CSV table of C-alpha atoms in Angstrom, one decimal:
chain,number,residue,atom,x,y,z
A,1,MET,CA,0.1,0.2,0.1
A,2,GLY,CA,3.1,2.4,0.7
A,3,VAL,CA,5.0,1.4,-2.5
A,4,ARG,CA,1.5,2.2,-4.8
A,5,SER,CA,0.5,5.8,-2.9
A,6,ALA,CA,4.1,6.8,-3.1
A,7,LEU,CA,3.5,6.4,-6.3
A,8,ALA,CA,0.4,7.9,-6.5
A,9,ARG,CA,1.9,11.0,-5.6
A,10,LEU,CA,4.6,11.0,-8.1
A,11,ALA,CA,2.2,10.5,-10.5
A,12,ALA,CA,0.2,13.4,-9.2
A,13,GLY,CA,3.4,15.8,-9.4
A,14,ALA,CA,4.1,14.9,-13.4
A,15,PRO,CA,3.2,17.6,-15.9
A,16,THR,CA,-0.4,16.4,-18.0
A,17,ARG,CA,0.2,15.1,-21.0
A,18,VAL,CA,-1.7,16.9,-23.4
A,19,PHE,CA,-2.7,16.3,-27.5
A,20,VAL,CA,-3.0,19.5,-29.1
A,21,VAL,CA,-5.6,19.7,-32.0
A,22,ALA,CA,-5.0,23.1,-33.8
A,23,ALA,CA,-7.9,23.8,-35.8
A,24,GLN,CA,-8.6,27.5,-37.7
A,25,GLY,CA,-6.5,29.8,-36.3
A,26,GLY,CA,-5.0,27.5,-34.0
A,27,ARG,CA,-1.5,26.8,-34.8
A,28,ALA,CA,0.2,30.1,-33.3
A,29,PRO,CA,-1.3,29.5,-29.7
A,30,ALA,CA,-0.9,25.3,-30.2
A,31,ARG,CA,3.0,26.1,-30.4
A,32,ARG,CA,2.9,28.3,-26.9
A,33,LEU,CA,1.3,25.9,-25.4
A,34,ALA,CA,3.6,23.2,-26.1
A,35,ILE,CA,6.6,24.9,-24.4
A,36,ASP,CA,4.4,26.0,-21.1
A,37,GLU,CA,6.3,23.9,-18.8
A,38,ARG,CA,3.3,22.9,-16.8
A,39,ILE,CA,2.1,20.7,-19.1
A,40,GLU,CA,3.6,17.9,-21.5
A,41,VAL,CA,2.0,18.1,-25.1
A,42,VAL,CA,2.6,14.4,-26.7
A,43,GLY,CA,2.7,13.3,-30.6
A,44,SER,CA,-0.3,10.6,-29.6
A,45,PRO,CA,-3.7,10.7,-28.6
A,46,ARG,CA,-2.8,7.5,-26.9
A,47,ALA,CA,-0.4,8.6,-24.8
A,48,ALA,CA,-2.2,12.1,-23.4
A,49,THR,CA,-4.7,11.9,-20.8
A,50,VAL,CA,-6.2,15.4,-21.7
A,51,LEU,CA,-7.4,16.4,-25.6
A,52,ILE,CA,-7.5,19.6,-26.2
A,53,LEU,CA,-8.8,21.7,-29.2
A,54,VAL,CA,-7.8,24.9,-30.3
A,55,GLY,CA,-9.6,27.2,-32.7
A,56,ARG,CA,-12.6,26.7,-34.6
A,57,VAL,CA,-13.2,23.8,-36.2
A,58,PRO,CA,-14.5,23.9,-39.7
A,59,PRO,CA,-17.7,21.4,-40.8
A,60,ALA,CA,-14.9,19.1,-42.9
A,61,LEU,CA,-12.9,18.6,-39.6
A,62,ARG,CA,-15.6,17.6,-36.8
A,63,ALA,CA,-15.6,13.5,-37.9
A,64,ALA,CA,-11.5,13.8,-37.2
A,65,VAL,CA,-12.1,15.3,-34.5
A,66,LEU,CA,-14.6,13.4,-33.0
A,67,GLN,CA,-12.4,10.2,-33.8
A,68,ILE,CA,-9.2,11.4,-32.0
A,69,HIS,CA,-11.6,12.1,-28.7
A,70,ASP,CA,-12.4,8.3,-29.0
A,71,GLN,CA,-8.6,7.7,-29.4
A,72,LEU,CA,-8.2,8.8,-26.0
A,73,ALA,CA,-8.6,6.6,-23.3
A,74,GLY,CA,-10.8,7.1,-20.5
A,75,PRO,CA,-11.3,8.4,-17.8
A,76,ARG,CA,-10.0,11.4,-20.8
A,77,ALA,CA,-10.7,15.5,-20.0
A,78,THR,CA,-11.3,17.7,-22.9
A,79,VAL,CA,-10.5,21.2,-23.4
A,80,LEU,CA,-12.1,23.5,-26.2
A,81,TRP,CA,-10.4,27.0,-26.0
A,82,GLY,CA,-11.7,29.0,-28.2
A,83,VAL,CA,-14.1,26.7,-29.9
A,84,ASP,CA,-17.6,26.8,-30.6
A,85,PRO,CA,-18.7,24.4,-28.7
A,86,PHE,CA,-20.9,21.2,-30.5
A,87,ALA,CA,-23.2,18.7,-30.2
A,88,PRO,CA,-21.2,15.5,-29.4
A,89,LEU,CA,-18.7,16.4,-27.2
A,90,PRO,CA,-21.5,18.2,-24.1
A,91,ASP,CA,-19.2,18.0,-21.2
A,92,ALA,CA,-15.8,19.6,-22.6
A,93,VAL,CA,-14.7,22.4,-20.8
A,94,LEU,CA,-14.8,25.6,-22.6
A,95,VAL,CA,-12.1,28.4,-22.3
A,96,ALA,CA,-12.2,31.5,-24.0
A,97,PRO,CA,-9.7,33.2,-26.6
A,98,ALA,CA,-8.4,35.3,-24.0
A,99,GLU,CA,-7.8,33.1,-21.2
A,100,ASP,CA,-5.2,30.7,-20.5
A,101,PRO,CA,-6.3,27.2,-21.0
A,102,VAL,CA,-3.5,25.2,-18.5
A,103,PRO,CA,-5.6,25.6,-15.5
A,104,ALA,CA,-8.2,24.2,-16.9
A,105,ILE,CA,-6.1,21.0,-18.4
A,106,VAL,CA,-4.5,20.6,-15.4
A,107,ALA,CA,-7.8,20.2,-13.4
A,108,ARG,CA,-8.0,17.3,-15.6
A,109,ARG,CA,-12.2,17.2,-15.5
A,110,PRO,CA,-13.1,13.7,-16.8
A,111,GLY,CA,-15.5,14.4,-20.0
A,112,GLY,CA,-18.1,12.1,-21.7
A,113,PRO,CA,-18.0,8.2,-22.8
A,114,TYR,CA,-16.8,7.9,-26.3
A,115,VAL,CA,-19.3,9.7,-29.0
A,116,LEU,CA,-18.6,7.3,-32.4
A,117,ALA,CA,-20.1,4.3,-32.8
A,118,ASP,CA,-18.2,0.9,-32.7
A,119,ASP,CA,-18.9,0.1,-36.3
A,120,ASP,CA,-16.7,-1.5,-39.0
A,121,PRO,CA,-14.5,0.5,-41.5
A,122,ASN,CA,-16.0,-1.0,-44.5
A,123,PRO,CA,-19.2,-3.5,-44.9
A,124,TRP,CA,-17.8,-7.2,-45.0
A,125,ARG,CA,-19.7,-9.7,-42.9
A,126,SER,CA,-21.3,-12.3,-44.5
A,127,VAL,CA,-19.2,-11.7,-48.1
A,128,GLY,CA,-16.9,-14.0,-49.2
A,129,PRO,CA,-16.7,-17.9,-48.9
A,130,TYR,CA,-16.2,-18.3,-45.8
A,131,GLY,CA,-17.8,-14.4,-44.4
A,132,GLN,CA,-14.7,-13.0,-44.0
A,133,GLY,CA,-15.5,-10.0,-46.5
A,134,GLY,CA,-12.8,-11.3,-49.0
A,135,LYS,CA,-12.9,-12.6,-52.7
A,136,GLY,CA,-10.7,-15.2,-52.6
A,137,MET,CA,-6.6,-15.4,-52.9
A,138,THR,CA,-6.9,-11.3,-53.4
A,139,GLY,CA,-9.5,-8.5,-53.4
A,140,GLY,CA,-12.4,-7.0,-51.0
A,141,THR,CA,-12.2,-6.2,-47.7
A,142,PRO,CA,-11.4,-9.1,-45.4
A,143,TYR,CA,-12.6,-8.4,-41.8
A,144,GLY,CA,-13.5,-4.6,-43.2
A,145,ARG,CA,-9.6,-3.7,-43.8
A,146,PRO,CA,-8.8,-3.1,-47.7
A,147,MET,CA,-6.4,-5.8,-49.1
A,148,ALA,CA,-4.0,-4.5,-51.3
A,149,GLY,CA,-3.8,-4.3,-55.1
A,150,ARG,CA,-0.5,-5.2,-57.6
A,151,ALA,CA,1.4,-3.2,-58.8
A,152,GLU,CA,4.7,-2.5,-60.5
A,153,ASP,CA,7.2,-0.8,-57.8
A,154,ARG,CA,10.1,0.8,-59.4
A,155,ASP,CA,12.6,-2.2,-60.0
A,156,GLY,CA,9.6,-3.0,-62.5
A,157,LEU,CA,7.9,-5.9,-60.3
A,158,GLN,CA,4.7,-7.0,-59.6
A,159,LEU,CA,4.4,-6.3,-56.2
A,160,ASP,CA,2.1,-5.5,-52.9
A,161,GLN,CA,0.5,-1.6,-53.2
A,162,LEU,CA,-1.1,-0.4,-50.2
A,163,PRO,CA,-3.8,2.3,-50.1
A,164,VAL,CA,-3.1,4.8,-46.4
A,165,THR,CA,-5.0,8.0,-45.8
A,166,VAL,CA,-3.4,10.1,-43.5
A,167,GLY,CA,-4.2,13.3,-41.7
A,168,PRO,CA,-6.1,15.5,-41.1
A,169,PHE,CA,-4.2,16.0,-37.3
A,170,PHE,CA,-1.2,13.3,-38.2
A,171,PRO,CA,1.8,15.4,-36.5
A,172,ALA,CA,4.0,15.3,-39.3
A,173,LEU,CA,1.7,17.0,-41.8
A,174,PRO,CA,0.1,20.4,-41.6
A,175,PRO,CA,-2.6,20.7,-39.8
A,176,GLY,CA,-5.9,20.0,-42.2
A,177,LEU,CA,-3.7,18.5,-45.0
A,178,VAL,CA,-5.9,14.8,-45.9
A,179,LEU,CA,-2.5,12.7,-47.9
A,180,ARG,CA,-3.9,10.0,-49.5
A,181,VAL,CA,-0.8,7.6,-51.0
A,182,LYS,CA,0.3,3.9,-52.1
A,183,LEU,CA,2.6,2.3,-50.5
A,184,GLN,CA,5.0,-0.3,-51.4
A,185,GLY,CA,6.9,-1.5,-48.4
A,186,ASP,CA,7.9,1.9,-47.2
A,187,VAL,CA,8.1,3.3,-50.5
A,188,VAL,CA,5.6,6.0,-52.1
A,189,GLN,CA,4.5,5.0,-55.8
A,190,GLU,CA,1.9,7.7,-55.9
A,191,SER,CA,0.3,9.8,-53.8
A,192,THR,CA,-2.7,12.8,-54.2
A,193,VAL,CA,-3.6,15.5,-51.6
A,194,GLY,CA,-7.1,15.8,-50.2
A,195,ASP,CA,-9.6,18.8,-50.2
A,196,ASN,CA,-8.6,21.4,-48.0
A,197,PRO,CA,-11.0,21.4,-45.5
A,198,PHE,CA,-10.7,25.3,-44.6
A,199,GLY,CA,-11.8,26.4,-48.1
A,200,ALA,CA,-15.7,25.4,-47.4
A,201,GLY,CA,-16.2,28.3,-45.7
A,202,PRO,CA,-14.8,32.0,-44.7
A,203,ALA,CA,-11.2,32.1,-44.8
A,204,ALA,CA,-9.5,33.2,-41.5
A,205,PRO,CA,-6.8,36.7,-42.1
A,206,PRO,CA,-3.9,36.0,-41.4
A,207,ALA,CA,-2.8,35.4,-37.8
A,208,GLY,CA,0.0,37.2,-35.8
A,209,ASP,CA,3.5,38.4,-37.7
A,210,LEU,CA,1.9,37.3,-41.1
A,211,ALA,CA,-1.1,40.5,-40.9
A,212,ALA,CA,2.2,43.0,-41.1
A,213,PHE,CA,3.3,41.4,-44.9
A,214,GLU,CA,-0.2,41.5,-45.8
A,215,ARG,CA,-1.0,45.1,-44.3
A,216,ALA,CA,2.9,46.1,-46.1
A,217,LEU,CA,1.0,45.6,-49.2
A,218,VAL,CA,-1.3,48.6,-48.7
A,219,GLU,CA,0.8,51.0,-46.2
A,220,PRO,CA,4.6,51.3,-45.3
A,221,VAL,CA,5.5,49.2,-42.8
A,222,LEU,CA,9.2,49.8,-40.7
A,223,ILE,CA,11.8,47.0,-42.2
A,224,SER,CA,12.5,46.0,-38.9
A,225,GLU,CA,9.1,44.6,-37.8
A,226,LEU,CA,8.7,42.9,-41.1
A,227,GLU,CA,12.7,41.3,-40.7
A,228,LEU,CA,11.5,40.2,-37.4
A,229,ALA,CA,8.3,38.5,-37.8
A,230,ARG,CA,10.3,36.5,-40.6
A,231,ALA,CA,13.2,35.5,-38.5
A,232,ARG,CA,10.4,34.3,-36.1
A,233,HIS,CA,7.9,33.2,-38.4
A,234,HIS,CA,11.1,30.6,-39.6
A,235,LEU,CA,12.1,29.6,-35.4
A,236,TRP,CA,8.3,28.8,-35.1
A,237,TRP,CA,9.2,26.6,-38.6
A,238,LEU,CA,12.3,24.9,-37.3
A,239,GLY,CA,11.4,23.7,-34.1
A,240,ASP,CA,8.3,22.1,-35.5
A,241,ALA,CA,10.8,20.4,-38.4
A,242,LEU,CA,13.5,19.5,-34.9
A,243,ARG,CA,10.5,18.3,-33.3
A,244,LEU,CA,9.3,15.9,-35.7
A,245,GLN,CA,13.3,14.6,-36.2
A,246,GLY,CA,13.2,13.4,-32.9
A,247,LEU,CA,15.3,16.5,-31.1
A,248,ALA,CA,12.2,18.2,-29.2
A,249,ALA,CA,14.9,20.3,-26.5
A,250,LEU,CA,16.4,21.8,-29.3
A,251,GLY,CA,12.8,22.1,-31.2
A,252,GLU,CA,11.3,24.0,-27.6
A,253,ARG,CA,15.1,26.0,-27.9
A,254,SER,CA,13.5,27.4,-31.4
A,255,TRP,CA,10.2,28.3,-30.2
A,256,ARG,CA,10.9,29.5,-27.1
A,257,LEU,CA,13.8,32.2,-29.1
A,258,ALA,CA,10.8,32.6,-31.5
A,259,ALA,CA,8.4,33.7,-28.8
A,260,ALA,CA,11.0,36.3,-27.5
A,261,LEU,CA,12.8,37.1,-30.4
A,262,GLY,CA,14.5,40.6,-30.5
A,263,LEU,CA,16.9,42.9,-32.1
A,264,LYS,CA,19.6,41.7,-30.1
A,265,ASP,CA,19.1,37.7,-30.3
A,266,GLY,CA,21.2,37.1,-33.7
A,267,PRO,CA,24.1,35.5,-31.4
A,268,ALA,CA,21.4,33.0,-29.4
A,269,THR,CA,20.1,32.0,-32.9
A,270,GLU,CA,23.9,31.3,-33.8
A,271,ARG,CA,24.1,29.3,-31.1
A,272,LEU,CA,20.8,27.4,-31.9
A,273,PHE,CA,22.3,27.0,-34.8
A,274,THR,CA,25.6,26.0,-34.6
A,275,ALA,CA,23.9,22.8,-31.7
A,276,LEU,CA,22.0,21.8,-34.5
A,277,ARG,CA,24.5,21.3,-37.3
A,278,ARG,CA,26.6,19.3,-34.4
A,279,SER,CA,23.8,17.3,-34.2
A,280,GLN,CA,24.2,15.9,-37.8
A,281,VAL,CA,20.4,15.8,-38.5
A,282,LEU,CA,20.8,18.0,-41.8
A,283,ARG,CA,23.5,15.2,-42.8
A,284,TRP,CA,21.7,11.7,-41.9
A,285,SER,CA,18.1,12.9,-41.0
A,286,VAL,CA,16.9,15.3,-43.8
A,287,GLY,CA,19.6,15.2,-46.1
A,288,GLY,CA,19.6,14.4,-49.7
A,289,GLY,CA,15.9,13.8,-50.3
A,290,GLY,CA,13.0,16.1,-51.5
A,291,VAL,CA,14.8,18.1,-54.4
A,292,VAL,CA,12.4,20.7,-55.4
A,293,ASP,CA,13.6,21.3,-59.3
A,294,PRO,CA,13.1,25.1,-59.7
A,295,SER,CA,12.4,25.2,-63.3
A,296,VAL,CA,8.5,23.3,-61.9
A,297,THR,CA,5.9,25.8,-63.3
A,298,VAL,CA,3.7,27.0,-60.6
A,299,ASP,CA,1.5,30.2,-60.7
A,300,GLN,CA,4.0,32.2,-58.9
A,301,GLY,CA,7.4,32.0,-56.5
A,302,LEU,CA,8.7,29.9,-54.1
A,303,GLY,CA,10.4,31.9,-51.8
A,304,PRO,CA,12.4,30.0,-49.7
A,305,VAL,CA,12.0,26.8,-51.7
A,306,GLU,CA,13.5,28.4,-54.6
A,307,ARG,CA,16.4,30.3,-53.1
A,308,ALA,CA,16.9,26.9,-51.8
A,309,ALA,CA,17.6,25.4,-55.4
A,310,GLY,CA,19.9,28.5,-55.9
A,311,ARG,CA,17.6,31.4,-57.5
A,312,GLN,CA,18.0,34.6,-56.5
A,313,VAL,CA,14.0,35.5,-56.6
A,314,ASP,CA,12.9,37.8,-53.7
A,315,ALA,CA,10.3,40.7,-54.1
A,316,ARG,CA,12.0,42.7,-51.5
A,317,LEU,CA,14.6,43.3,-54.7
A,318,LEU,CA,12.0,45.6,-55.9
A,319,ASP,CA,11.9,47.8,-52.8
A,320,PRO,CA,14.1,50.6,-52.9
A,321,ALA,CA,14.0,51.1,-49.2
A,322,TYR,CA,15.8,47.5,-49.2
A,323,GLY,CA,17.5,48.6,-51.9
A,324,ALA,CA,19.0,51.5,-49.5
A,325,LEU,CA,20.3,48.4,-47.4
A,326,GLU,CA,22.0,47.0,-50.1
A,327,PHE,CA,19.9,44.4,-49.8
A,328,GLU,CA,20.8,41.4,-51.7
A,329,PRO,CA,19.1,37.7,-51.6
A,330,VAL,CA,20.9,34.7,-49.6
A,331,CYS,CA,20.7,31.8,-51.9
A,332,GLN,CA,22.1,27.7,-51.5
A,333,ARG,CA,24.2,26.7,-54.2
A,334,GLN,CA,22.6,26.2,-57.9
A,335,GLY,CA,20.4,23.0,-58.3
A,336,ALA,CA,21.0,21.9,-54.2
A,337,GLY,CA,17.0,22.3,-53.3
A,338,ASP,CA,16.4,19.5,-51.3
A,339,ASN,CA,15.5,19.3,-47.7
A,340,ALA,CA,18.6,19.8,-46.2
A,341,ALA,CA,19.3,23.1,-48.4
A,342,ARG,CA,16.1,24.0,-47.2
A,343,TRP,CA,17.2,24.0,-43.8
A,344,ARG,CA,19.8,25.7,-44.2
A,345,GLN,CA,18.0,28.6,-46.2
A,346,ARG,CA,16.0,29.0,-43.8
A,347,MET,CA,18.4,29.5,-41.1
A,348,ALA,CA,20.3,31.6,-43.0
A,349,GLU,CA,17.5,33.8,-43.7
A,350,VAL,CA,16.7,34.2,-40.0
A,351,ALA,CA,20.7,35.6,-39.7
A,352,GLN,CA,20.0,38.0,-42.8
A,353,SER,CA,16.8,39.0,-41.2
A,354,LEU,CA,18.2,40.0,-37.6
A,355,ASP,CA,20.6,41.8,-39.1
A,356,LEU,CA,18.4,43.8,-41.4
A,357,ALA,CA,16.2,44.8,-38.9
A,358,SER,CA,19.1,46.1,-36.8
A,359,ARG,CA,20.1,48.4,-39.4
A,360,ALA,CA,17.4,49.5,-40.5
A,361,GLY,CA,16.5,52.1,-37.8
A,362,GLN,CA,12.7,53.8,-38.9
A,363,ALA,CA,13.3,52.7,-42.1
A,364,ARG,CA,9.7,51.7,-43.8
A,365,THR,CA,9.1,49.6,-47.1
A,366,THR,CA,8.1,51.3,-50.4
A,367,THR,CA,5.0,49.9,-51.5
A,368,VAL,CA,5.4,48.3,-55.1
A,369,GLY,CA,1.7,46.0,-55.2
A,370,VAL,CA,4.2,42.8,-54.2
A,371,VAL,CA,5.6,42.0,-50.6
A,372,GLU,CA,8.5,39.3,-50.0
A,373,SER,CA,6.2,36.8,-47.1
A,374,PRO,CA,8.2,34.1,-44.9
A,375,ARG,CA,6.8,31.6,-47.3
A,376,GLY,CA,7.1,33.5,-50.6
A,377,PRO,CA,5.9,36.9,-52.8
A,378,ILE,CA,2.3,37.7,-52.1
A,379,SER,CA,0.2,40.4,-54.4
A,380,ALA,CA,-3.1,41.8,-53.5
A,381,GLY,CA,-5.9,39.3,-55.2
A,382,SER,CA,-3.5,36.5,-55.8
A,383,ARG,CA,-2.9,32.7,-54.6
A,384,THR,CA,-0.9,32.4,-51.5
A,385,PRO,CA,2.1,31.2,-51.5
A,386,SER,CA,1.5,27.7,-49.5
A,387,HIS,CA,-1.3,27.2,-52.7
A,388,ALA,CA,1.5,26.7,-55.0
A,389,LEU,CA,3.8,25.1,-52.4
A,390,LEU,CA,0.7,22.4,-52.5
A,391,GLY,CA,1.1,21.7,-55.8
A,392,LEU,CA,4.0,20.6,-55.6
A,393,VAL,CA,3.9,17.8,-53.0
A,394,PRO,CA,3.0,14.4,-55.9
A,395,ALA,CA,5.9,15.3,-57.6
A,396,LEU,CA,7.8,15.3,-54.5
A,397,VAL,CA,7.0,13.0,-52.4
A,398,ARG,CA,7.0,10.0,-55.0
A,399,GLY,CA,9.4,7.7,-55.0
A,400,LEU,CA,10.5,8.6,-50.5
A,401,GLU,CA,10.3,6.6,-47.8
A,402,TRP,CA,8.4,7.4,-45.5
A,403,GLY,CA,10.7,9.0,-43.3
A,404,ASP,CA,11.6,10.7,-45.9
A,405,LEU,CA,8.0,12.3,-47.0
A,406,ALA,CA,7.7,13.4,-43.3
A,407,ALA,CA,11.4,15.7,-44.0
A,408,ALA,CA,9.9,16.8,-47.3
A,409,MET,CA,6.6,17.9,-46.1
A,410,ALA,CA,7.9,19.9,-42.9
A,411,SER,CA,10.3,21.3,-45.4
A,412,LEU,CA,8.3,23.5,-47.6
A,413,ASP,CA,6.6,24.7,-44.6
A,414,VAL,CA,3.0,24.8,-46.1
A,415,ASP,CA,0.1,26.1,-44.2
A,416,MET,CA,-3.5,24.5,-45.3
A,417,GLU,CA,-4.9,27.7,-43.9
A,418,GLU,CA,-3.0,30.1,-45.7
A,419,ALA,CA,-3.3,27.6,-48.9
A,420,ALA,CA,-7.3,28.3,-49.0
A,421,ARG,CA,-7.2,32.3,-48.9
A,422,ILE,CA,-6.9,34.9,-51.1
A,423,VAL,CA,-4.6,37.6,-50.4
A,424,GLY,CA,-6.1,40.8,-49.2
A,425,HIS,CA,-10.2,39.3,-49.7
A,426,PRO,CA,-11.8,40.5,-46.7
A,427,VAL,CA,-13.2,38.5,-44.3
A,428,PRO,CA,-17.5,37.9,-44.6
A,429,ALA,CA,-19.0,39.4,-41.2
């Protein structure tokens, strides 16, 4: 009894394990939750005791949210932070957007029962010669699961090809992205991108730092403000990518830098980058795969992705205010364009942005009709860079092993909410 009591006290003092679902407008708050020392954000609902849903849930994502809810072991707790409650989760704790959700998370008030029916994924009972859903040696959905088909692999052999759907809240992909892939072993033979769940309703305006770049389309903005916003964006991205590669401590360090980034943080960012290079993640984990051919035709520029392939394209070259600072875009070697090159490019842009911000003083941008955002150029009435980047996905991931696919998707820095927007269009009331 004494051992059990001691273990119970020890468990009670541990951080609450939380699985975070970032819906519309939820990515930035979700990242800040991940650096809160009062809780521990985990990568699977199976490992969590609390589900927190952040942001507005479009109708297209509600079924996926309920599936995640039912994957948490009971007694689970559910917190809705800035979310309009919907009927299947009546026992969830509601937290207003301006309030701190962590007290509600730590309280762990048990929620209701499972909300989805325990149905088979496909009808199969009484189908086939033994009622198992199969159709002989191949075909059908035995016990509700589709059998692998046969197709040629890259060596010309006929091998099993398994259809798999991942998303919309798979941690290795942007929230909202559904990717349908056909795998032979762990090699992707083909893929398609599902419909954007954020495209059915009113598009949310750009959040946080990204709002400054659209403002720069219509009025002069402090260069220091834009460049600090660019550096913060890349550091938030880097934290996501590092955690995906299993380097959670370095990822949290990057997020903490992003959260409080200032003009004097150049040495701190360089120390982070030095630690990252020493980790060998750029050589062993992300190097060599996911090459983007810069000659691929897309409907707009690709920003850091193009510069990572050696192309000196940057809308800041059109702005006389940047010209006065002797701005020249940093690029990787000609023809690189792989996952590691995109990591190095964003790290170089963080250093360059902090240098520009420190030298710019009170200088403001010139309104020239196009602005270089952290993901690429934007102009009023155009589609966003994320929309162009999504078009690269099927060709980019074909032939990659599963781990390389995850690294390639992270290196693109796609945002599904941004992909659904038209730049400068007002949000309907």
